[in-house]
Coordinates of C-alpha atoms in Angstrom, one line a residue:
Chain Y
G128 CA 0.0 0.0 0.0
Q129 CA 0.9 3.7 -0.1
Q130 CA 3.6 4.9 2.3
L131 CA 3.8 8.5 3.5
N132 CA 7.1 9.7 4.8
Q133 CA 6.7 12.7 7.0
S134 CA 9.5 14.9 8.3
P135 CA 10.9 15.9 10.7
Q136 CA 9.6 13.6 13.3
S137 CA 9.9 16.3 16.0
M138 CA 11.0 19.9 16.3
F139 CA 11.7 22.4 19.0
I140 CA 11.6 26.1 17.9
Q141 CA 11.6 29.4 19.5
E142 CA 8.3 31.4 19.6
G143 CA 8.2 33.6 16.6
E144 CA 10.2 31.4 14.4
D145 CA 8.9 29.9 11.1
V146 CA 8.3 26.2 10.7
S147 CA 8.3 23.9 7.8
M148 CA 7.5 20.2 7.6
N149 CA 6.9 18.0 4.6
C150 CA 5.4 14.7 3.3
T151 CA 6.5 12.5 0.4
S152 CA 4.7 9.6 -1.1
S153 CA 5.9 6.7 -3.2
S154 CA 2.7 7.0 -5.1
I155 CA 0.4 9.6 -6.5
F156 CA -2.4 11.3 -4.4
N157 CA -5.3 13.4 -5.7
T158 CA -5.8 15.1 -2.3
W159 CA -3.5 16.3 0.4
L160 CA -4.7 17.2 3.8
W161 CA -2.9 18.6 6.8
Y162 CA -4.3 18.0 10.3
K163 CA -3.3 19.1 13.9
Q164 CA -3.9 16.9 16.8
D165 CA -3.9 18.3 20.4
P166 CA -3.6 15.8 23.3
G167 CA -6.8 13.9 24.0
E168 CA -8.5 15.1 20.9
G169 CA -9.0 13.9 17.4
P170 CA -7.2 15.4 14.4
V171 CA -8.5 18.7 13.2
L172 CA -8.2 19.7 9.5
L173 CA -6.1 22.7 8.8
I174 CA -5.8 22.8 5.1
A175 CA -7.0 20.8 2.2
L176 CA -5.3 20.7 -1.3
Y177 CA -7.1 19.3 -4.3
K178 CA -5.0 20.3 -7.3
A179 CA -1.3 19.7 -8.2
G180 CA 0.7 22.9 -7.7
E181 CA -1.9 24.4 -5.4
L182 CA -0.8 26.7 -2.8
T183 CA -3.3 27.4 0.0
S184 CA -3.1 29.6 3.0
N185 CA -5.0 29.6 6.3
G186 CA -3.9 32.5 8.6
R187 CA -0.2 31.9 9.5
L188 CA -0.3 28.4 7.7
T189 CA 0.6 27.8 4.1
A190 CA 0.5 24.4 2.3
Q191 CA 1.4 23.4 -1.2
F192 CA 0.4 20.3 -3.3
G193 CA 3.5 19.3 -5.1
I194 CA 3.5 19.3 -8.9
T195 CA 4.6 15.5 -9.1
R196 CA 1.4 14.7 -6.8
K197 CA 3.8 12.8 -4.6
D198 CA 4.7 15.5 -2.0
S199 CA 3.3 18.4 0.0
F200 CA 4.7 20.8 2.6
L201 CA 3.2 22.9 5.5
N202 CA 4.7 26.2 6.7
I203 CA 3.7 27.9 9.8
S204 CA 4.8 31.5 10.1
A205 CA 5.7 33.5 13.4
S206 CA 4.9 30.5 15.6
I207 CA 3.0 31.0 18.9
P208 CA 2.8 28.7 22.0
S209 CA -0.7 27.4 20.9
D210 CA 0.8 26.0 17.8
V211 CA 2.2 23.0 19.9
G212 CA 0.8 19.7 18.9
I213 CA 1.3 16.9 16.4
Y214 CA 0.8 17.7 12.8
F215 CA -0.1 15.1 10.3
C216 CA -0.2 15.0 6.6
A217 CA -2.7 12.8 4.8
G218 CA -3.1 11.6 1.3
Q219 CA -6.2 10.6 -0.5
P220 CA -5.3 8.3 -3.5
Y221 CA -7.7 7.9 -6.4
S222 CA -8.8 4.3 -6.3
G223 CA -12.0 4.7 -8.2
A224 CA -15.3 6.2 -7.5
G225 CA -16.4 6.2 -3.9
S226 CA -13.0 5.4 -2.6
Y227 CA -12.0 8.1 -0.1
Q228 CA -9.8 6.6 2.5
L229 CA -6.8 8.4 3.7
T230 CA -3.2 7.3 4.3
F231 CA -1.5 9.2 7.1
G232 CA 2.0 10.2 7.8
K233 CA 3.5 9.5 11.2
G234 CA 3.3 13.0 12.5
T235 CA 5.6 15.9 13.3
K236 CA 5.6 16.9 17.0
L237 CA 5.9 20.5 17.4
S238 CA 7.3 22.1 20.6
V239 CA 7.4 25.9 20.9
I240 CA 9.7 27.4 23.5
P241 CA 8.3 30.8 24.7
Chain U
D155 CA -23.3 21.2 13.7
A156 CA -22.1 19.1 16.6
G157 CA -19.4 17.4 14.5
V158 CA -18.7 13.7 14.7
I159 CA -19.8 12.3 18.1
Q160 CA -18.2 9.3 19.5
S161 CA -19.0 7.4 22.8
P162 CA -17.7 6.5 25.2
R163 CA -14.6 8.9 25.4
H164 CA -12.9 6.3 27.6
E165 CA -13.4 2.6 28.1
V166 CA -11.6 0.3 30.5
T167 CA -12.4 -3.4 30.2
E168 CA -11.0 -6.7 31.1
M169 CA -9.5 -9.2 28.5
G170 CA -12.1 -11.3 27.0
Q171 CA -15.0 -8.8 27.3
E172 CA -17.0 -7.5 24.4
V173 CA -16.4 -3.8 23.7
T174 CA -18.7 -1.6 21.5
L175 CA -17.6 1.8 20.3
R176 CA -20.2 4.2 18.8
C177 CA -20.2 7.0 16.3
K178 CA -22.7 9.5 15.0
P179 CA -21.3 11.1 11.7
I180 CA -22.0 14.7 10.7
S181 CA -25.5 14.9 9.2
G182 CA -25.4 14.8 5.5
H183 CA -22.1 13.0 5.2
N184 CA -22.2 9.9 3.3
S185 CA -18.8 8.2 4.1
L186 CA -17.8 7.0 7.6
F187 CA -14.4 5.8 8.6
W188 CA -13.0 4.0 11.6
Y189 CA -9.3 4.5 12.5
R190 CA -7.1 3.2 15.3
Q191 CA -4.2 5.2 16.6
T192 CA -1.2 3.8 18.4
M193 CA 2.2 5.1 19.2
M194 CA 3.8 2.4 17.2
R195 CA 1.6 2.3 14.2
G196 CA 0.2 5.9 13.9
L197 CA -3.3 6.2 12.4
E198 CA -4.6 3.1 10.6
L199 CA -7.7 2.8 8.6
L200 CA -9.8 -0.2 10.0
I201 CA -12.9 0.1 7.8
Y202 CA -15.1 2.6 5.9
F203 CA -18.6 2.8 4.7
N204 CA -20.1 4.6 1.7
N205 CA -23.9 5.2 2.0
N206 CA -24.1 2.9 4.8
V207 CA -22.4 0.0 2.9
P208 CA -18.9 -1.4 3.9
I209 CA -16.5 -0.7 1.2
D210 CA -13.1 -1.8 2.5
D211 CA -12.6 -3.8 5.7
S212 CA -9.0 -5.0 4.8
G213 CA -7.6 -3.0 7.7
M214 CA -9.8 -4.8 10.3
P215 CA -7.1 -6.7 12.2
E216 CA -8.9 -10.0 12.9
D217 CA -12.3 -11.6 13.0
R218 CA -12.6 -10.4 16.6
F219 CA -13.3 -6.9 15.0
S220 CA -16.6 -6.2 13.4
A221 CA -18.4 -2.8 12.3
K222 CA -21.9 -2.0 11.4
M223 CA -23.7 1.0 9.9
P224 CA -27.4 0.3 10.3
N225 CA -28.4 3.9 9.1
A226 CA -26.8 7.1 7.9
S227 CA -26.5 8.5 11.5
F228 CA -25.0 5.6 13.5
S229 CA -22.1 3.2 13.3
T230 CA -20.6 0.7 15.8
L231 CA -17.4 -1.0 16.1
K232 CA -17.3 -4.1 18.2
I233 CA -14.4 -6.2 19.6
Q234 CA -15.3 -9.5 20.9
P235 CA -13.3 -10.9 22.7
S236 CA -11.0 -8.0 23.7
E237 CA -7.3 -8.4 24.2
P238 CA -4.7 -6.2 25.7
R239 CA -3.1 -5.4 22.3
D240 CA -6.4 -3.8 21.3
S241 CA -5.7 -0.9 23.7
A242 CA -5.5 2.2 21.5
V243 CA -7.5 5.2 20.6
Y244 CA -10.2 4.6 18.1
F245 CA -11.4 7.5 15.9
C246 CA -14.4 7.8 13.7
A247 CA -14.5 10.2 10.8
S248 CA -17.0 11.2 8.2
S249 CA -16.9 13.0 4.9
F250 CA -19.1 13.9 2.0
G251 CA -17.6 12.6 -1.3
G252 CA -14.1 12.8 0.2
R253 CA -14.6 16.4 1.1
G254 CA -15.0 17.9 4.7
Y255 CA -13.1 15.0 6.3
T256 CA -13.9 15.4 10.0
F257 CA -12.8 13.4 13.0
G258 CA -14.5 12.7 16.3
S259 CA -12.7 13.2 19.6
G260 CA -12.0 9.4 19.8
T261 CA -12.5 6.6 22.3
R262 CA -9.4 5.7 24.4
L263 CA -9.7 2.0 24.9
T264 CA -7.7 0.2 27.6
V265 CA -7.9 -3.7 27.9
V266 CA -6.5 -5.1 31.1

């Protein structure tokens, strides 16, 4: 099945710094999603990307759908303490009509030092 | 909208007991997914339904696991008999045509 490689696994940054994380896949995806998970909660959707090359922003977050359809990155600008959490990328392969399952990366654990 | 609602939030049970997890998807969503999250394996898809019909259950670990979706607003994931290695957080998610993919808050299952 598809494999998603997400990096880095963890990062410690100073408040105010920018953050970048990415995901690569061995196969093509039609949709890329980025989620954030806080302790004890389910993943919350941050950004959804539906077209190759698409660049989308949501406040301080920016994500891009790679041209090859095999990668995506997420940037967070001017980090703040509430950005702490685990960030997951997820890809939705095209496997036929009605096939919408997601494959998840292992996550990037972000720690922000005030 | 209340989002995807899962119950219970926490479940502690003894090995061998039956466990039933419940999920109410977002109204109007036609796809429902059950995931399991562990430290070792991350988020894994167990099974998903389209229009209440199971489409892919290849992620269900063993015959001890079963899932049903009797109507568009309710689904269950059952483990019988439960084992300690089933301890994990189980998430339900729903979407409409692959869009608006939303997760519930999860059920933390501990089997002792």
